[in-house]
Coordinates of N, CA, C and O in Angstrom, one line a residue:
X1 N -75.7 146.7 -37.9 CA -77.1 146.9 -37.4 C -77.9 147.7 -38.5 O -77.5 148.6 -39.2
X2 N -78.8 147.2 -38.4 CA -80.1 147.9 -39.8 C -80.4 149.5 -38.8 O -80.9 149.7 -37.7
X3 N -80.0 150.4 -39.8 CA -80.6 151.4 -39.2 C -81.6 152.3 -38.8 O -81.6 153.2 -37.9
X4 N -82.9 151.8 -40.1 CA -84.0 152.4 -41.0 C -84.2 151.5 -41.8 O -83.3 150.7 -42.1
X5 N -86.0 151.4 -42.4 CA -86.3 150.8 -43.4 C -87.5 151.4 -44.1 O -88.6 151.7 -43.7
X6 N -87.0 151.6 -45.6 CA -88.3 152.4 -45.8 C -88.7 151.8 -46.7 O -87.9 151.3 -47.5
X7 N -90.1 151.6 -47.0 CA -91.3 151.4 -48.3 C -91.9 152.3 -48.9 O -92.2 153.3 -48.3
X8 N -92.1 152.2 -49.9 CA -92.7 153.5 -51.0 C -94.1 153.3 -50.5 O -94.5 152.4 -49.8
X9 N -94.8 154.6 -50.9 CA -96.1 154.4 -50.7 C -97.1 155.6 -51.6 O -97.5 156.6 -50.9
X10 N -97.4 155.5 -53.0 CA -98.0 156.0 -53.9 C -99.3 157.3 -53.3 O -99.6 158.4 -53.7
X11 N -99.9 156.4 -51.8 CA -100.9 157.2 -51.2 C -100.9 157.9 -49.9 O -101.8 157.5 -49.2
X12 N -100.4 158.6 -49.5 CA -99.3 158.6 -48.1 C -100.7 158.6 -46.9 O -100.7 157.7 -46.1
X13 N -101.7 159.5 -46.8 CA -102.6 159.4 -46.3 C -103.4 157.6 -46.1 O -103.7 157.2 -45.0
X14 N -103.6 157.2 -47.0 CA -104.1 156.0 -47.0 C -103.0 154.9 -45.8 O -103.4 154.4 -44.8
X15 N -101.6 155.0 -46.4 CA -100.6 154.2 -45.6 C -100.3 154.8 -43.9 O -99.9 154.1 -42.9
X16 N -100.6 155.9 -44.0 CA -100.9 156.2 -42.5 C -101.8 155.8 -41.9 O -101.8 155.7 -40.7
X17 N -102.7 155.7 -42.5 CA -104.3 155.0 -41.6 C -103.9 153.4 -41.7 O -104.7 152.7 -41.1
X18 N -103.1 152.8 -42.1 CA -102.0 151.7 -42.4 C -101.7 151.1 -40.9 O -102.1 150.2 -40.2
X19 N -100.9 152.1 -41.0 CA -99.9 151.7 -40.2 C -100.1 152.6 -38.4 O -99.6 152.3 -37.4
X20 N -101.0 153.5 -38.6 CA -101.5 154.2 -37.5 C -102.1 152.7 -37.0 O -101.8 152.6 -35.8
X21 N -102.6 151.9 -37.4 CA -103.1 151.0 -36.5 C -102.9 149.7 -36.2 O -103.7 148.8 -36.1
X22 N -101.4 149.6 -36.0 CA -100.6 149.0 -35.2 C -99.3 149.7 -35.0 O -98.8 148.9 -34.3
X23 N -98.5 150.6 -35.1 CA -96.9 151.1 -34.9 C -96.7 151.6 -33.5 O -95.8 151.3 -32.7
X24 N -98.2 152.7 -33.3 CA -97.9 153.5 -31.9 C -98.5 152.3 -30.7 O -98.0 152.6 -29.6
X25 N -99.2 151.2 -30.7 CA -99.2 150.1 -30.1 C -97.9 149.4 -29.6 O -97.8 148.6 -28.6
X26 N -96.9 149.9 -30.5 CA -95.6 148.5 -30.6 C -94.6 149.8 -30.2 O -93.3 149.6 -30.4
X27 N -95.0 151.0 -29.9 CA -94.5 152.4 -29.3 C -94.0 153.2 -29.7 O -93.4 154.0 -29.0
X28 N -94.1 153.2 -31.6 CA -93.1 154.1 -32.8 C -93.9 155.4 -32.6 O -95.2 155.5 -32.7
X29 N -93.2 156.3 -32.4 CA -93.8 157.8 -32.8 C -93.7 158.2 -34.2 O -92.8 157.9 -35.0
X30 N -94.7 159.0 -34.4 CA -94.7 159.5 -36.1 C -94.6 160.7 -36.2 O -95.2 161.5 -35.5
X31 N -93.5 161.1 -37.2 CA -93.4 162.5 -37.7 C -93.8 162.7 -38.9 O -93.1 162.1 -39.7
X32 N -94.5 163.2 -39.4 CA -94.7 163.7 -40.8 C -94.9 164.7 -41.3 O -95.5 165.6 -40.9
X33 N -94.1 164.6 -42.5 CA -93.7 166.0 -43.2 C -93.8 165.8 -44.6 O -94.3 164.7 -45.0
X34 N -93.2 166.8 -45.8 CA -93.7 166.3 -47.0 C -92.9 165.5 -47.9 O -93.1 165.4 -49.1
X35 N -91.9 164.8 -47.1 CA -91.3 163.9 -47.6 C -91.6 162.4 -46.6 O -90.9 161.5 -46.2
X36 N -93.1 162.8 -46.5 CA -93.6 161.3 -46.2 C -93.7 160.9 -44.7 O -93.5 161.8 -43.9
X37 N -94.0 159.7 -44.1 CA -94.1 159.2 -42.6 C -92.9 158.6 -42.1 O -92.5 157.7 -42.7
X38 N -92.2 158.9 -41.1 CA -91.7 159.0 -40.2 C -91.6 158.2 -38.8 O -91.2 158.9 -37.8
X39 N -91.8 156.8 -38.6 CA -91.9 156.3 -37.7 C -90.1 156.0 -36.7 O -89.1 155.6 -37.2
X40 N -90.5 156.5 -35.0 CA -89.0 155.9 -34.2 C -89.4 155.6 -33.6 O -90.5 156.1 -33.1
X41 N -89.0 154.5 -33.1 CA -89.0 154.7 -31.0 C -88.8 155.7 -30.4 O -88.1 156.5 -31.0
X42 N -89.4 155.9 -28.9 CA -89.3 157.0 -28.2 C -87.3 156.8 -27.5 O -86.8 155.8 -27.0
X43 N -86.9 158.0 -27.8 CA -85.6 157.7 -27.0 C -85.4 159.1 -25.6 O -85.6 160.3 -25.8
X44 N -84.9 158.5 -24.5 CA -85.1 159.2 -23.2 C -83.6 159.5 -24.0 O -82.8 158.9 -24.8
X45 N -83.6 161.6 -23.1 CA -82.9 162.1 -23.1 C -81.1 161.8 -22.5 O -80.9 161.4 -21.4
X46 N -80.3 161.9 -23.3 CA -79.0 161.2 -23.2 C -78.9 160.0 -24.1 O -77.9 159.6 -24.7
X47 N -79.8 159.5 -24.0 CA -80.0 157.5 -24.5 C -79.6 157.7 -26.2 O -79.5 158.7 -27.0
X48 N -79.4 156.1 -26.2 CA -78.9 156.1 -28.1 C -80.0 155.7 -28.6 O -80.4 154.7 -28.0
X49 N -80.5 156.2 -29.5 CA -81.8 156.2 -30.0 C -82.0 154.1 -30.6 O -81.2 153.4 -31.2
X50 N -83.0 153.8 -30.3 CA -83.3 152.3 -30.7 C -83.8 151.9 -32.0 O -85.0 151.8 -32.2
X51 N -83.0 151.6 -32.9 CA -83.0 151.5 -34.5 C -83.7 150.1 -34.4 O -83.6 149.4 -33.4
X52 N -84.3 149.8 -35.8 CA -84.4 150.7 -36.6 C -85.7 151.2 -37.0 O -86.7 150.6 -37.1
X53 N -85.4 152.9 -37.2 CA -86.9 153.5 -37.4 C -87.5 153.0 -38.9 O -87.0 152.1 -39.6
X54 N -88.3 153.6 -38.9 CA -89.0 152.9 -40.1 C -89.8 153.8 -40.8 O -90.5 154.4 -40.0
X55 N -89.9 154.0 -42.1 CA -90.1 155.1 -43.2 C -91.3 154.7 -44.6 O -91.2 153.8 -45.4
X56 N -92.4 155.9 -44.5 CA -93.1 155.2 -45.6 C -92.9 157.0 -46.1 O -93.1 158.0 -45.5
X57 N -92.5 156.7 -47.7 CA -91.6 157.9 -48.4 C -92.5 157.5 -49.8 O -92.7 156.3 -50.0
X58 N -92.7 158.3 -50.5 CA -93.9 158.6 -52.4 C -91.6 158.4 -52.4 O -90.6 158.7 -51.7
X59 N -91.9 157.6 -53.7 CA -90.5 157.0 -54.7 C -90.0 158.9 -54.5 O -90.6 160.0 -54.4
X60 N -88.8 158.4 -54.7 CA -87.9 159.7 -54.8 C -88.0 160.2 -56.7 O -88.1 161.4 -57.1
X61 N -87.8 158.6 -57.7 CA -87.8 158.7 -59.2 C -89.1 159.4 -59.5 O -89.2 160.1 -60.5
X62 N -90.4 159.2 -58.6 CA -91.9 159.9 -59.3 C -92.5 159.1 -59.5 O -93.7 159.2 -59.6
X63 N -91.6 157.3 -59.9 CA -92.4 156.9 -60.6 C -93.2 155.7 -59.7 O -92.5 155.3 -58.8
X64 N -94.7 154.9 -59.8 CA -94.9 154.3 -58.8 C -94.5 153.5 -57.9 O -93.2 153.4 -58.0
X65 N -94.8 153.0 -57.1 CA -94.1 152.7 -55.7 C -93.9 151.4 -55.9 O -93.6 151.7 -57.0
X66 N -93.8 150.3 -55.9 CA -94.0 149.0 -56.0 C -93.2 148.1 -54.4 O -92.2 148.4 -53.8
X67 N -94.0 147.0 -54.2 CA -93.1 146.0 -53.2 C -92.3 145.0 -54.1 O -92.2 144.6 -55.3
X68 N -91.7 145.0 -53.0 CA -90.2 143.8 -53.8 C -90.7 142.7 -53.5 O -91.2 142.5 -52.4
X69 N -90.5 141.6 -54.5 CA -91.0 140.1 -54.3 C -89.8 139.3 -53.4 O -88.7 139.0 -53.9
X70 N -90.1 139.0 -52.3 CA -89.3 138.6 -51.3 C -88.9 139.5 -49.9 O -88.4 139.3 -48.8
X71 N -89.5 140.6 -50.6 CA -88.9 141.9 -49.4 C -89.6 141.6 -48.5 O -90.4 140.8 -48.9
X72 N -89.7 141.8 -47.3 CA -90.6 141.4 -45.8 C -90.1 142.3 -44.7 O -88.9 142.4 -44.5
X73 N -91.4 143.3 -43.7 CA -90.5 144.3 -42.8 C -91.3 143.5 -41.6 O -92.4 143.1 -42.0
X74 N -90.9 143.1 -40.3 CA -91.4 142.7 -39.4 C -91.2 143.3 -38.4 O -90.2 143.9 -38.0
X75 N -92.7 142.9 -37.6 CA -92.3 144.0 -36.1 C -92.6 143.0 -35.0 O -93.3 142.0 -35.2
X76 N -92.3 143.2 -33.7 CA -92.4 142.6 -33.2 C -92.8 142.4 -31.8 O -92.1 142.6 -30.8
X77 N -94.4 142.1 -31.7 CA -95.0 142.8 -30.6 C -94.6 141.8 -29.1 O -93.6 141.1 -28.8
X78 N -95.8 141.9 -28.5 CA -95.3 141.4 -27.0 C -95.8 140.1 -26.5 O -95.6 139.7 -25.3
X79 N -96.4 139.7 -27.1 CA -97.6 138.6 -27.4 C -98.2 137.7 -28.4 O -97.9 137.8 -29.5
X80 N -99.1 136.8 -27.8 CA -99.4 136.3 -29.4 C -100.6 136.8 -29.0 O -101.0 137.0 -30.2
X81 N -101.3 137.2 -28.4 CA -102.8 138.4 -28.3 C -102.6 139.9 -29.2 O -103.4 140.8 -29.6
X82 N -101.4 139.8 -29.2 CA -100.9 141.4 -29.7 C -100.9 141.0 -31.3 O -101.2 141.7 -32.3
X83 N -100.5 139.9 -31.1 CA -100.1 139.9 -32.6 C -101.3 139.5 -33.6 O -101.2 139.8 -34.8
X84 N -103.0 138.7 -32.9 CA -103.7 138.7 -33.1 C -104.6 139.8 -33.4 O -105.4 139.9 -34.4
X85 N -104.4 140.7 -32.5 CA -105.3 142.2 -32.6 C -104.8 143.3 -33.2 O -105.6 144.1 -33.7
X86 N -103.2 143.2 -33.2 CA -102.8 144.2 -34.1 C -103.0 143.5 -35.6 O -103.4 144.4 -36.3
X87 N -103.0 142.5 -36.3 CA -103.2 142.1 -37.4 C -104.3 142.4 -37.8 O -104.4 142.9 -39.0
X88 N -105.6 142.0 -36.8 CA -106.7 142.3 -36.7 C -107.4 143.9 -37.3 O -108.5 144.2 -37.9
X89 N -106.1 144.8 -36.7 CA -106.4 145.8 -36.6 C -105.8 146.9 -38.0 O -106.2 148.0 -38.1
X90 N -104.8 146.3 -38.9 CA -103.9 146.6 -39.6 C -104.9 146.5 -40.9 O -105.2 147.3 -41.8
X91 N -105.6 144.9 -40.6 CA -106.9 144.7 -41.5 C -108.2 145.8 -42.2 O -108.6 146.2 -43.3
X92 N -108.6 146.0 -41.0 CA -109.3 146.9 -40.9 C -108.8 148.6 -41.2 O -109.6 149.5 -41.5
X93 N -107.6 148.6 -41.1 CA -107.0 150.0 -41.6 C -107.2 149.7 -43.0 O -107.9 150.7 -43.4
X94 N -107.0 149.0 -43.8 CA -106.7 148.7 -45.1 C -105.6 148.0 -45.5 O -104.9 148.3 -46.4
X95 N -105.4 147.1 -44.8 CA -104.3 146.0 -45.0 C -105.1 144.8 -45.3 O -106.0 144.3 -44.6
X96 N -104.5 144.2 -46.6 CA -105.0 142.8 -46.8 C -104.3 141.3 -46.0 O -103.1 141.2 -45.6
X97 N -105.4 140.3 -46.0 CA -103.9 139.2 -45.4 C -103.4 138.3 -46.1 O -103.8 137.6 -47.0
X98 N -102.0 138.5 -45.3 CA -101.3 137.8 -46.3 C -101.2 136.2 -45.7 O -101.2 135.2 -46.5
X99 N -101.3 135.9 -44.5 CA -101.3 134.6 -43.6 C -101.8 134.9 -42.4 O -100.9 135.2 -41.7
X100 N -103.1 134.9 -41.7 CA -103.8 134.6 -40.5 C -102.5 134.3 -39.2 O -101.6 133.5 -39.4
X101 N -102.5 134.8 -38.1 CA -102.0 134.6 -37.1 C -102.0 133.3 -36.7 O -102.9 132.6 -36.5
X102 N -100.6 133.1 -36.4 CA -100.5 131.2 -36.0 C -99.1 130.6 -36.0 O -98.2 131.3 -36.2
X103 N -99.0 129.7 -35.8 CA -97.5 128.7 -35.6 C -97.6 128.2 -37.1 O -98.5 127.7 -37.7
X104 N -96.1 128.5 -37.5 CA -95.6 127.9 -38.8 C -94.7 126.6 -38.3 O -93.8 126.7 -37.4
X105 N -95.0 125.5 -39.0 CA -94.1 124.8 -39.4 C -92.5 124.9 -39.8 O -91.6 124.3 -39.4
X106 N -92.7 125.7 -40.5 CA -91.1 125.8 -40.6 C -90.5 126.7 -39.5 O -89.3 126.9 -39.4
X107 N -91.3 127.1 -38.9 CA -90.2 128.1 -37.8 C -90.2 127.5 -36.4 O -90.9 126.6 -36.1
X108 N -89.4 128.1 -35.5 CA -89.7 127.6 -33.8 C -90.5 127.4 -33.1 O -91.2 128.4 -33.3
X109 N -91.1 126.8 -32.3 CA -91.9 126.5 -31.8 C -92.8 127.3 -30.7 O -93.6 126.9 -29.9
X110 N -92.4 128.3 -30.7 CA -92.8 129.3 -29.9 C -93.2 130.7 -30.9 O -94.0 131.6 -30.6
X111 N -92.5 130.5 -32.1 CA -92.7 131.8 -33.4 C -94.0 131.7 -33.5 O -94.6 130.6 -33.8
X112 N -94.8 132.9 -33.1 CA -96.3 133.3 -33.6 C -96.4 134.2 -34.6 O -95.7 135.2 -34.3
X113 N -97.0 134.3 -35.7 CA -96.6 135.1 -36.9 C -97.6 135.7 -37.6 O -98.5 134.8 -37.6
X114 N -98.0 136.8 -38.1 CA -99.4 136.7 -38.6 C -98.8 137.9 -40.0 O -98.0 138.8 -39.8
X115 N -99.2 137.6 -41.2 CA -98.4 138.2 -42.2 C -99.4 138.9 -43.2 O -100.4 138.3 -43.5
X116 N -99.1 140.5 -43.6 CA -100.3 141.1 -44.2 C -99.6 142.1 -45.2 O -98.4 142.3 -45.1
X117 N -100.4 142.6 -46.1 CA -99.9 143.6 -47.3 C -100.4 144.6 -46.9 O -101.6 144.6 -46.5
X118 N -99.7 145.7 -46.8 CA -100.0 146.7 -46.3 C -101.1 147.3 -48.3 O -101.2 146.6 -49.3
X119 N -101.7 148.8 -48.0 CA -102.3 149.1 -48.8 C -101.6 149.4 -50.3 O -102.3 149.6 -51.3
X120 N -99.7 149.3 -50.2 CA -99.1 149.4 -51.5 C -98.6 148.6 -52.0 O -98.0 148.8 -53.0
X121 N -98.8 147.4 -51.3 CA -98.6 146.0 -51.7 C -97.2 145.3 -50.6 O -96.8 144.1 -50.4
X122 N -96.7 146.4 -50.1 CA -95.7 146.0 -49.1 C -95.6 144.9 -48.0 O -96.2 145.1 -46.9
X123 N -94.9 143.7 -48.2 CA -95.5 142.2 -46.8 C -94.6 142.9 -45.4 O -93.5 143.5 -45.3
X124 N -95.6 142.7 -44.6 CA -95.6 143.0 -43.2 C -95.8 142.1 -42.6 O -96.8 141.3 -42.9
X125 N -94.6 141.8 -41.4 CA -95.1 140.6 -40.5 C -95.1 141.1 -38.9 O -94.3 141.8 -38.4
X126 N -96.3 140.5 -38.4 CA -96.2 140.9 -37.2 C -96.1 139.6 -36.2 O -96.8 138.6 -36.4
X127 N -95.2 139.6 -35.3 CA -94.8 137.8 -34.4 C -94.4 138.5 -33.2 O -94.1 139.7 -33.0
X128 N -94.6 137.4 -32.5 CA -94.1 137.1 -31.0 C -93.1 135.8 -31.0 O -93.1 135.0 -32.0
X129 N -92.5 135.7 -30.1 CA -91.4 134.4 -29.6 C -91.1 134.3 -28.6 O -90.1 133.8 -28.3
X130 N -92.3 134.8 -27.5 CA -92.2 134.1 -26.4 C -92.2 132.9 -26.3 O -92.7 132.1 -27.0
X131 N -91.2 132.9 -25.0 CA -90.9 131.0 -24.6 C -91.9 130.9 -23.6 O -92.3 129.7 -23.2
X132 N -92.6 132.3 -23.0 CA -93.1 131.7 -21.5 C -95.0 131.2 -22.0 O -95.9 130.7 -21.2
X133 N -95.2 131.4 -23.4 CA -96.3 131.5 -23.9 C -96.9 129.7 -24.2 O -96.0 128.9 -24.2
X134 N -98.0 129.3 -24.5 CA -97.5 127.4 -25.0 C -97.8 128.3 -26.7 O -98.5 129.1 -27.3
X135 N -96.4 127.0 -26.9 CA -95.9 127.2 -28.1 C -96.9 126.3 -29.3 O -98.1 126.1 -29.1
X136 N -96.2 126.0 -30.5 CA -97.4 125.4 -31.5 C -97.1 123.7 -30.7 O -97.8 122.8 -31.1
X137 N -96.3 123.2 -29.9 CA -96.5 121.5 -29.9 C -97.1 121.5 -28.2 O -96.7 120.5 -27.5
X138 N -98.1 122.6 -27.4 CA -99.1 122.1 -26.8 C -98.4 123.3 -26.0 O -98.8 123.7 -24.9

């Protein structure tokens, strides 16, 4: 099981206005301190906490932050309206896009996908896969 995933982020302020506008939508709480943001799910007392959290951390070496060519973090909302408005919304934080919300060809027929670079170049995907939803063949 993936435990955690974290991306560098050269501007830490900037990537929190990022990611502030879709995480607490999809129900991650944020801690932050000065070793950067901090995103979990909420876990009820007793319960085993629901991995995996997810971490935007300035490089530990100093030296700039860069995304990995192939790397991809995805989240996964409740909807394909969710996935339209949080992209929508991720935009407008300062996320560029990387692929408009929609049914791919290569994936299932119910996969709704909408794909964006966060502000340090990091690919973000946000999808739904509901079955109860009409899929891309009607």
């Amino acid at each position: 099981m993936i435990a955690y995933v974290t991306v560098g982020a050269d501007d830490i302020p900037q990537a929190k206005r990022f990611y502030a506008a879709f995480l607490p939508t999809l129900g991650y709480g944020l801690t932050q301190g000065p070793e950067g943001l901090s995103y979990a799910l909420p876990v009820a007392a007793g319960q085993t906490p629901v991995l995996p959290d997810f971490y935007v951390k300035p490089t530990y070496d100093g030296k700039p932050a860069s995304a990995g060519n192939g790397a991809m973090v995805a989240f996964e909302a409740r909807n394909q309206s969710q996935v339209r408005a949080l992209h929508a919304a991720a935009l407008a934080a300062g996320g560029s896009n990387e692929g408009a919300p929609g049914f791919r060809a290569s994936y299932g027929p119910h996969f709704y996908v909408g794909y964006l670079r966060d502000p340090q170049g990091n690919k973000i995907a946000l999808f739904s896969n509901d079955t109860t939803e009409p899929g891309r063949d009607g």
